[in-house]
Tab-separated table of C-alpha atoms and ligand atoms in Angstrom:
chain	number	residue	atom	x	y	z
A	1	MET	CA	146.740	82.951	109.819
A	2	THR	CA	145.019	80.847	107.320
A	3	LYS	CA	147.103	78.100	106.514
A	4	LEU	CA	148.646	77.374	103.485
A	5	ASN	CA	147.370	73.871	101.540
A	6	TRP	CA	149.763	71.870	100.632
A	7	GLY	CA	150.747	68.494	98.044
A	8	MET	CA	152.907	66.200	98.581
A	9	ILE	CA	154.326	63.307	95.822
A	10	GLY	CA	155.913	60.093	97.219
A	11	GLY	CA	156.342	59.479	100.206
A	12	GLY	CA	154.523	56.522	100.679
A	13	GLU	CA	154.169	54.792	103.524
A	14	GLY	CA	157.645	53.020	104.476
A	15	SER	CA	159.227	55.356	102.877
A	16	GLN	CA	162.137	56.625	104.446
A	17	ILE	CA	162.036	60.370	103.568
A	18	GLY	CA	157.369	60.769	103.913
A	19	PRO	CA	157.039	60.945	107.083
A	20	ALA	CA	160.164	63.330	107.478
A	21	HIS	CA	158.310	65.609	105.000
A	22	ARG	CA	155.348	64.901	107.110
A	23	LEU	CA	156.217	66.126	110.458
A	24	GLY	CA	158.676	68.665	109.612
A	25	ALA	CA	155.760	70.500	107.489
A	26	GLN	CA	152.359	70.103	109.213
A	27	ALA	CA	155.393	71.123	112.787
A	28	ASP	CA	154.125	74.293	112.967
A	29	GLY	CA	150.860	74.576	111.509
A	30	ASN	CA	151.557	75.968	108.569
A	31	PHE	CA	149.997	73.538	106.641
A	32	THR	CA	147.518	71.105	105.949
A	33	LEU	CA	148.189	67.423	103.538
A	34	ALA	CA	145.167	68.476	100.848
A	35	ALA	CA	146.334	66.584	98.212
A	36	GLY	CA	148.691	63.175	97.729
A	37	ALA	CA	150.217	61.215	94.664
A	38	LEU	CA	152.383	59.372	97.299
A	39	ASP	CA	152.628	55.491	96.317
A	40	PHE	CA	154.466	54.318	92.327
A	41	ASP	CA	151.664	51.848	92.537
A	42	PRO	CA	148.520	53.803	92.555
A	43	GLU	CA	145.988	52.107	94.699
A	44	ARG	CA	149.220	52.813	97.241
A	45	GLY	CA	148.686	55.006	97.408
A	46	ARG	CA	144.994	56.883	97.071
A	47	ALA	CA	144.568	54.156	100.554
A	48	TYR	CA	148.014	56.721	102.067
A	49	ALA	CA	146.834	59.541	101.225
A	50	GLN	CA	143.435	59.444	102.503
A	51	ARG	CA	144.306	57.898	105.225
A	52	LEU	CA	146.169	60.753	106.293
A	53	GLY	CA	143.388	62.397	106.018
A	54	VAL	CA	143.094	63.642	102.334
A	55	ALA	CA	139.710	64.121	100.582
A	56	PRO	CA	139.072	60.974	97.932
A	57	ASP	CA	139.416	63.526	94.645
A	58	ARG	CA	142.443	64.714	96.102
A	59	ALA	CA	143.656	61.384	96.670
A	60	TYR	CA	145.278	60.975	92.884
A	61	GLY	CA	146.551	57.245	91.872
A	62	ASP	CA	149.610	59.274	89.817
A	63	TRP	CA	151.206	63.218	89.464
A	64	ARG	CA	148.898	63.429	86.030
A	65	GLU	CA	146.763	62.920	87.608
A	66	MET	CA	147.371	65.220	90.875
A	67	LEU	CA	148.715	68.425	88.157
A	68	ALA	CA	145.626	67.816	86.698
A	69	GLY	CA	142.957	68.340	89.461
A	70	GLU	CA	145.001	71.217	91.421
A	71	ALA	CA	145.723	72.585	88.278
A	72	ALA	CA	141.349	72.780	87.920
A	73	ARG	CA	140.206	73.870	91.891
A	74	ASP	CA	140.602	77.038	93.420
A	75	ASP	CA	141.512	75.744	96.262
A	76	ARG	CA	144.572	74.337	94.583
A	77	VAL	CA	147.248	73.670	96.792
A	78	ASP	CA	149.319	76.238	98.030
A	79	LEU	CA	153.085	73.897	97.553
A	80	VAL	CA	154.373	70.493	96.392
A	81	THR	CA	156.942	68.577	97.327
A	82	VAL	CA	158.651	66.317	95.333
A	83	ALA	CA	160.081	63.531	96.892
A	84	THR	CA	159.963	60.795	94.146
A	85	PRO	CA	163.205	58.909	93.720
A	86	ASN	CA	165.512	60.855	91.926
A	87	ALA	CA	165.349	60.462	88.223
A	88	THR	CA	162.018	60.970	88.504
A	89	HIS	CA	162.408	64.922	90.191
A	90	PHE	CA	163.173	66.936	87.147
A	91	GLU	CA	159.489	66.159	84.912
A	92	ILE	CA	157.684	66.087	87.805
A	93	ALA	CA	158.937	69.773	89.287
A	94	ARG	CA	158.830	71.381	86.155
A	95	ALA	CA	155.494	70.433	85.368
A	96	PHE	CA	153.660	71.977	88.353
A	97	LEU	CA	156.424	74.238	87.994
A	98	GLN	CA	155.267	75.499	85.004
A	99	ALA	CA	151.045	75.091	86.501
A	100	GLY	CA	152.114	77.867	88.887
A	101	PHE	CA	153.202	75.333	91.785
A	102	HIS	CA	155.407	76.916	93.997
A	103	VAL	CA	158.094	74.229	94.674
A	104	LEU	CA	160.012	71.757	96.990
A	105	CYS	CA	161.850	69.283	95.269
A	106	GLU	CA	164.493	66.400	97.449
A	107	LYS	CA	167.925	66.830	96.327
A	108	PRO	CA	169.137	65.760	93.231
A	109	MET	CA	167.469	67.974	92.083
A	110	THR	CA	167.421	67.142	89.087
A	111	MET	CA	170.112	64.199	86.903
A	112	THR	CA	171.797	66.406	84.705
A	113	VAL	CA	173.275	69.920	84.567
A	114	GLU	CA	170.941	71.159	81.566
A	115	GLU	CA	168.061	70.241	83.570
A	116	GLY	CA	169.299	71.756	86.650
A	117	GLU	CA	168.878	74.990	84.488
A	118	GLU	CA	165.763	73.952	82.421
A	119	ILE	CA	164.099	73.975	86.301
A	120	VAL	CA	166.546	77.496	87.310
A	121	ARG	CA	164.709	79.640	84.402
A	122	VAL	CA	160.335	77.702	84.449
A	123	ALA	CA	161.135	78.755	88.268
A	124	LYS	CA	162.290	82.283	87.157
A	125	ALA	CA	159.937	82.299	84.431
A	126	ALA	CA	156.267	81.202	86.747
A	127	GLY	CA	157.752	83.573	89.025
A	128	ARG	CA	157.773	80.782	91.670
A	129	ILE	CA	159.826	79.052	94.086
A	130	CYS	CA	161.296	76.270	94.078
A	131	ALA	CA	163.994	74.834	96.905
A	132	VAL	CA	165.633	72.048	97.900
A	133	ASN	CA	165.286	70.232	100.473
A	134	TYR	CA	169.256	70.333	101.799
A	135	CYS	CA	167.498	70.773	105.124
A	136	TYR	CA	170.658	70.561	107.227
A	137	SER	CA	171.450	73.586	106.634
A	138	ALA	CA	168.076	74.578	108.756
A	139	TYR	CA	169.695	73.504	111.943
A	140	PRO	CA	169.879	75.986	113.959
A	141	MET	CA	173.076	76.166	115.774
A	142	VAL	CA	174.380	75.833	111.208
A	143	ARG	CA	172.202	79.085	111.055
A	144	GLN	CA	174.849	80.471	113.901
A	145	MET	CA	177.349	79.285	112.368
A	146	ARG	CA	176.746	81.192	108.903
A	147	ALA	CA	175.356	83.702	111.120
A	148	MET	CA	178.673	84.495	113.085
A	149	VAL	CA	181.347	83.983	109.326
A	150	ALA	CA	178.943	86.521	107.239
A	151	ALA	CA	179.525	88.472	111.475
A	152	GLY	CA	183.871	88.524	110.664
A	153	GLU	CA	182.941	86.780	113.707
A	154	ILE	CA	186.060	83.942	112.577
A	155	GLY	CA	187.952	87.246	110.472
A	156	LYS	CA	188.055	85.739	106.391
A	157	VAL	CA	187.359	82.241	106.000
A	158	ARG	CA	190.764	80.365	105.012
A	159	LEU	CA	189.810	77.422	105.146
A	160	VAL	CA	185.945	74.536	105.588
A	161	VAL	CA	186.648	70.848	105.985
A	162	THR	CA	183.744	68.348	105.871
A	163	SER	CA	182.871	65.091	105.490
A	164	PHE	CA	179.624	62.680	105.508
A	165	SER	CA	180.297	59.476	105.744
A	166	HIS	CA	178.156	57.097	107.148
A	167	GLY	CA	179.534	53.286	107.310
A	168	HIS	CA	175.802	51.818	106.141
A	169	HIS	CA	176.838	49.932	102.179
A	170	GLY	CA	180.118	48.924	103.543
A	171	ASP	CA	179.174	45.289	104.287
A	172	ALA	CA	179.806	43.712	101.110
A	173	GLY	CA	178.716	40.679	101.439
A	174	ASP	CA	174.666	43.142	100.964
A	175	ALA	CA	176.074	45.539	98.164
A	176	ASP	CA	173.006	43.241	95.715
A	177	ASN	CA	170.926	43.560	97.859
A	178	PRO	CA	168.259	45.678	96.006
A	179	ARG	CA	167.721	49.011	98.474
A	180	VAL	CA	171.467	49.030	98.041
A	181	ARG	CA	172.258	48.507	94.892
A	182	TRP	CA	170.678	50.867	92.975
A	183	ARG	CA	172.253	53.764	94.337
A	184	TYR	CA	175.747	52.728	92.732
A	185	ASP	CA	173.371	51.985	89.662
A	186	PRO	CA	174.174	54.354	86.623
A	187	LYS	CA	170.723	53.628	84.885
A	188	MET	CA	169.544	54.011	87.898
A	189	ALA	CA	171.748	56.497	90.058
A	190	GLY	CA	172.518	58.601	87.129
A	191	VAL	CA	176.567	59.605	86.946
A	192	SER	CA	177.279	59.402	90.351
A	193	GLY	CA	177.025	57.200	93.434
A	194	GLN	CA	178.056	58.753	97.759
A	195	PHE	CA	178.366	62.467	95.607
A	196	ALA	CA	175.899	62.568	94.280
A	197	ASP	CA	173.453	61.222	96.836
A	198	CYS	CA	175.423	62.604	100.393
A	199	GLY	CA	178.859	64.409	98.658
A	200	ILE	CA	176.298	67.856	97.805
A	201	HIS	CA	174.371	67.793	101.310
A	202	ALA	CA	179.150	68.590	102.402
A	203	LEU	CA	179.617	71.673	99.680
A	204	HIS	CA	175.392	73.318	100.652
A	205	MET	CA	176.947	72.661	103.307
A	206	ALA	CA	180.197	74.535	103.139
A	207	SER	CA	178.745	76.952	100.514
A	208	PHE	CA	176.233	78.129	103.160
A	209	VAL	CA	178.475	78.027	106.233
A	210	CYS	CA	180.836	80.439	104.793
A	211	GLY	CA	177.922	82.619	102.007
A	212	ASP	CA	180.389	82.036	99.903
A	213	GLU	CA	180.034	79.203	95.804
A	214	VAL	CA	182.519	76.685	94.762
A	215	ARG	CA	183.902	77.360	91.737
A	216	GLU	CA	186.041	74.877	90.766
A	217	LEU	CA	187.268	71.545	92.157
A	218	SER	CA	188.952	68.278	91.509
A	219	ALA	CA	188.117	64.471	92.980
A	220	ASP	CA	189.441	61.525	93.172
A	221	PHE	CA	186.277	58.503	93.463
A	222	ALA	CA	186.753	54.783	94.339
A	223	SER	CA	184.547	52.051	94.276
A	224	THR	CA	185.733	50.520	96.673
A	225	ILE	CA	183.658	47.379	96.283
A	226	PRO	CA	184.394	45.862	93.330
A	227	SER	CA	180.563	45.518	92.026
A	228	ARG	CA	179.961	48.601	92.383
A	229	VAL	CA	180.178	50.080	89.073
A	230	LEU	CA	179.834	53.967	90.494
A	231	GLU	CA	181.475	55.697	93.477
A	232	ASP	CA	181.459	55.063	97.627
A	233	ASP	CA	184.125	57.147	98.323
A	234	ALA	CA	185.539	59.822	97.405
A	235	MET	CA	187.343	62.759	98.226
A	236	VAL	CA	187.555	66.074	96.708
A	237	ASN	CA	189.090	69.476	96.732
A	238	PHE	CA	187.971	72.601	96.041
A	239	ARG	CA	188.346	76.098	96.543
A	240	MET	CA	185.447	79.200	97.064
A	241	GLN	CA	185.315	82.058	94.484
A	242	GLY	CA	186.581	84.303	97.387
A	243	GLY	CA	189.771	81.406	97.678
A	244	THR	CA	188.795	79.411	100.258
A	245	VAL	CA	190.027	76.376	100.347
A	246	GLY	CA	187.317	73.269	100.299
A	247	ARG	CA	188.001	69.893	101.370
A	248	LEU	CA	185.094	67.594	101.157
A	249	TRP	CA	185.377	63.382	102.263
A	250	THR	CA	182.060	61.120	101.633
A	251	SER	CA	181.769	57.261	102.127
A	252	SER	CA	179.140	55.132	101.828
A	253	VAL	CA	181.630	52.157	103.843
A	254	ALA	CA	182.791	53.942	106.302
A	255	ILE	CA	181.746	51.306	108.767
A	256	GLY	CA	181.206	52.203	112.243
A	257	ARG	CA	180.416	56.190	111.356
A	258	GLN	CA	177.299	56.303	111.969
A	259	HIS	CA	175.570	59.506	110.002
A	260	GLY	CA	178.576	61.298	109.854
A	261	PHE	CA	178.470	64.778	108.828
A	262	ASP	CA	179.952	67.115	109.983
A	263	ILE	CA	181.969	70.639	108.947
A	264	GLN	CA	184.380	73.012	110.420
A	265	VAL	CA	185.314	76.227	109.331
A	266	PHE	CA	189.043	78.259	110.133
A	267	GLY	CA	189.391	81.726	109.479
A	268	GLU	CA	191.960	84.126	110.778
A	269	THR	CA	191.202	84.855	113.492
A	270	GLY	CA	189.350	81.730	114.676
A	271	GLY	CA	187.919	78.261	114.066
A	272	LEU	CA	184.450	76.756	114.565
A	273	ARG	CA	182.596	73.115	114.586
A	274	TRP	CA	179.436	70.954	114.525
A	275	ALA	CA	179.291	67.125	113.775
A	276	SER	CA	175.482	66.079	112.484
A	277	GLU	CA	175.417	64.061	115.759
A	278	GLN	CA	175.359	66.222	118.338
A	279	PRO	CA	173.724	69.052	116.113
A	280	ASN	CA	172.942	70.935	119.677
A	281	GLN	CA	176.450	72.642	119.980
A	282	VAL	CA	178.755	74.703	118.067
A	283	PHE	CA	182.615	74.792	119.070
A	284	TYR	CA	184.089	78.020	118.574
A	285	THR	CA	187.629	78.544	119.317
A	286	PRO	CA	189.126	82.362	118.540
A	287	VAL	CA	192.895	82.755	117.923
A	288	GLY	CA	195.532	82.157	120.743
A	289	GLY	CA	192.049	82.177	123.588
A	290	ARG	CA	189.695	78.974	124.917
A	291	THR	CA	187.841	76.808	122.720
A	292	GLN	CA	183.611	77.432	124.217
A	293	ILE	CA	180.839	75.068	123.519
A	294	MET	CA	177.898	77.364	122.786
A	295	GLU	CA	174.659	75.561	122.971
A	296	LYS	CA	170.976	75.809	121.152
A	297	GLY	CA	168.801	78.170	123.588
A	298	GLU	CA	171.504	80.153	125.282
A	299	ALA	CA	171.293	83.357	125.448
A	300	GLY	CA	173.382	86.139	122.884
A	301	LEU	CA	173.538	83.305	119.533
A	302	SER	CA	171.730	84.847	116.742
A	303	ASP	CA	168.593	85.685	115.455
A	304	GLU	CA	168.205	83.214	113.739
A	305	ALA	CA	169.679	80.313	115.740
A	306	ALA	CA	166.676	82.284	118.077
A	307	ARG	CA	164.460	81.877	115.765
A	308	LEU	CA	164.604	78.299	114.604
A	309	SER	CA	164.791	76.413	118.638
A	310	ARG	CA	161.641	76.070	118.938
A	311	VAL	CA	162.365	73.871	121.866
A	312	ALA	CA	163.943	74.197	125.206
A	313	ILE	CA	168.029	74.729	126.400
A	314	ALA	CA	168.776	71.308	126.948
A	315	HIS	CA	166.885	69.440	124.981
A	316	PRO	CA	167.552	68.032	121.533
A	317	GLU	CA	165.928	69.272	118.202
A	318	GLY	CA	166.179	66.195	115.804
A	319	PHE	CA	166.490	66.379	111.802
A	320	PRO	CA	163.149	66.058	111.186
A	321	LEU	CA	163.212	69.810	112.497
A	322	ALA	CA	165.368	70.832	110.784
A	323	VAL	CA	162.936	70.518	107.612
A	324	ALA	CA	160.132	71.844	109.196
A	325	ASN	CA	162.599	74.434	109.340
A	326	ILE	CA	163.028	74.451	105.519
A	327	TYR	CA	158.847	75.249	105.248
A	328	VAL	CA	159.095	77.520	108.270
A	329	ASP	CA	161.263	79.748	105.967
A	330	LEU	CA	158.023	78.058	102.544
A	331	ALA	CA	155.347	79.387	104.421
A	332	ALA	CA	157.147	83.305	104.971
A	333	ALA	CA	157.721	82.842	101.407
A	334	ILE	CA	154.967	82.137	99.799
A	335	ARG	CA	152.324	85.000	101.955
A	336	GLY	CA	154.887	87.620	101.327
A	337	GLU	CA	157.187	87.257	104.393
A	338	GLN	CA	160.260	87.652	105.729
A	339	HIS	CA	161.912	84.706	106.083
A	340	GLY	CA	165.487	83.185	106.525
A	341	ALA	CA	167.561	81.731	102.955
A	342	LEU	CA	166.162	78.996	101.728
A	343	PRO	CA	168.599	76.755	99.799
A	344	ARG	CA	166.358	77.388	96.181
A	345	ALA	CA	166.692	76.003	92.399
A	346	GLU	CA	170.319	77.665	92.174
A	347	ASP	CA	171.649	75.343	95.626
A	348	GLY	CA	170.441	72.499	93.057
A	349	LEU	CA	171.507	73.675	90.294
A	350	ARG	CA	175.255	74.156	91.627
A	351	SER	CA	175.175	70.539	92.851
A	352	MET	CA	174.270	69.259	89.583
A	353	ALA	CA	177.467	71.507	88.138
A	354	ALA	CA	179.683	69.975	91.021
A	355	VAL	CA	178.609	66.533	90.470
A	356	HIS	CA	179.727	66.291	87.110
A	357	ALA	CA	182.366	68.196	87.137
A	358	ALA	CA	184.226	65.759	89.682
A	359	VAL	CA	182.581	62.882	87.337
A	360	ALA	CA	184.940	64.621	84.931
A	361	SER	CA	187.252	65.822	87.922
A	362	ALA	CA	187.643	61.267	88.291
A	363	ARG	CA	188.021	60.119	84.953
A	364	ASP	CA	190.467	62.415	84.377
A	365	ARG	CA	193.175	61.655	87.552
A	366	GLY	CA	191.805	64.716	89.631
A	367	ALA	CA	191.984	67.263	86.888
A	368	TRP	CA	190.951	70.200	87.842
A	369	VAL	CA	187.644	71.654	86.235
A	370	ASP	CA	185.030	74.732	86.297
A	371	ALA	CA	182.465	74.097	88.886
A	372	ARG	CA	180.013	76.201	88.210
A	373	PRO	CA	177.129	75.871	85.866
A	374	PRO	CA	177.556	77.863	82.543
A	375	MET	CA	174.434	80.100	83.165
A	376	PHE	CA	176.768	81.695	86.577
A	377	ARG	CA	179.461	81.851	84.797
B	1	NAD	P1	162.504	55.056	99.328
B	1	NAD	O1	162.457	54.281	98.156
B	1	NAD	O2	162.201	55.242	100.571
B	1	NAD	O3	160.564	56.019	98.920
B	1	NAD	C1	160.596	56.552	97.350
B	1	NAD	C2	158.434	56.756	97.767
B	1	NAD	O4	158.451	57.541	96.209
B	1	NAD	C3	158.114	55.545	98.284
B	1	NAD	O5	157.240	55.868	98.443
B	1	NAD	C4	157.515	55.403	95.798
B	1	NAD	O6	156.132	54.330	95.688
B	1	NAD	C5	157.609	56.534	96.142
B	1	NAD	N1	157.133	57.427	94.909
B	1	NAD	C6	158.376	56.445	93.912
B	1	NAD	N2	157.543	56.592	92.393
B	1	NAD	C7	156.317	57.811	92.375
B	1	NAD	C8	155.721	58.550	91.417
B	1	NAD	N3	156.482	58.691	89.457
B	1	NAD	N4	155.062	58.094	91.994
B	1	NAD	C9	154.493	58.686	92.761
B	1	NAD	N5	155.290	58.195	93.807
B	1	NAD	C10	156.721	57.727	93.828
B	1	NAD	O7	163.701	56.960	98.629
B	1	NAD	P2	163.387	57.783	99.646
B	1	NAD	O8	164.987	57.210	100.247
B	1	NAD	O9	162.820	57.879	101.256
B	1	NAD	O10	164.084	59.066	99.024
B	1	NAD	C11	163.193	59.783	98.145
B	1	NAD	C12	163.582	61.135	97.691
B	1	NAD	O11	163.990	62.090	98.906
B	1	NAD	C13	165.240	60.567	97.180
B	1	NAD	O12	165.371	61.851	96.528
B	1	NAD	C14	166.396	61.192	98.655
B	1	NAD	O13	167.398	61.334	97.633
B	1	NAD	C15	165.948	61.880	98.847
B	1	NAD	N6	165.934	62.035	100.072
B	1	NAD	C16	167.091	62.906	100.618
B	1	NAD	C17	167.040	63.968	102.089
B	1	NAD	C18	167.600	64.234	103.238
B	1	NAD	O14	168.487	64.117	103.786
B	1	NAD	N7	167.456	65.403	101.882
B	1	NAD	C19	166.976	62.018	102.484
B	1	NAD	C20	166.590	61.211	102.925
B	1	NAD	C21	166.498	60.543	100.857
């Protein structure tokens, strides 16, 4: 099978998410890093891309140069990953989609709901894939929970409770550190801090596992470190289209919590629990029965969980491999082959609608606000 050509924008040397994408895209031999505009500093970006094996004429100084260069080639990249800071995603993703490239965009996909709707429309009009890197949804045991819910193994879902709460911005003395400060500055981060950064992963996970979408929400936002303009803690209550009750807590000041992403799904006949710090296990409790620990790699799991497990039972599969699973499905989708559930632009848009609904709700003392994007009402 021929490898697909892949290009990256952002994710330069020293970036947080760049290495996970490079490992993820290339782990299974689906993609070759063929082009890149990796850094906001053109020279650094060109030099680093070449050190990663990109040919000099495809190691670009910025994304516009890359768009012009790749669009003119017969062997143009099949997929472009956008791993730049949030405020740049929209412009870059739209330009590449319009030029006929498939795109994997980092979250949050856009800064506004209008931009999100535009991306959904542009991707549709261009007939291109715009995926969003909700990578936690690609853990094998998350796929297992989704399959169990879809098969009715816990009955109708009554309640989903999720949190993505860590303590890494909990030191008030560190609040002015430039690597932390921008996340709570509206000019850099947009309308929301912690909810748009981590909360939307949890909200997407709730929808993904339950196989349902958020209809409305009520939010309480707090800036517990007073110098912060945007929230560093949020509690969001929500309701899904099918009536499931949702509770979501996200925080960056929960000192002592490390990664802190977990989900519990409670149905009429059973419950499921998964935590990102023990990603290989799902706890399953049938009503009136004993709690069972289901392990990644063991017999009897869903096809999806088995398909995305690449290391044997008892070996951990790390976070970058969840990103790798996004690329597994993207490669199959681009090639027109059978693939699993890919988070799409519609999911990125739903997140933006939820962020703006949560901001409006928090400003209105937790009033219930319609969380659906206008185009999906
Ligand atoms: P970072 O600041 O560590 O790195 C950003 C990189 O982008 C740097 O190399 C920088 O030079 C480069 N860059 C900035 N502007 C650019 C431009 N205009 N053109 C080309 N390159 C440019 O940021 P990060 O933590 O890696 O985050 C990047 C994105 O990934 C953010 O949107 C963030 O929300 C997202 N992210 C997602 C996850 C996840 O779980 N899916 C995890 C971490 C970060």
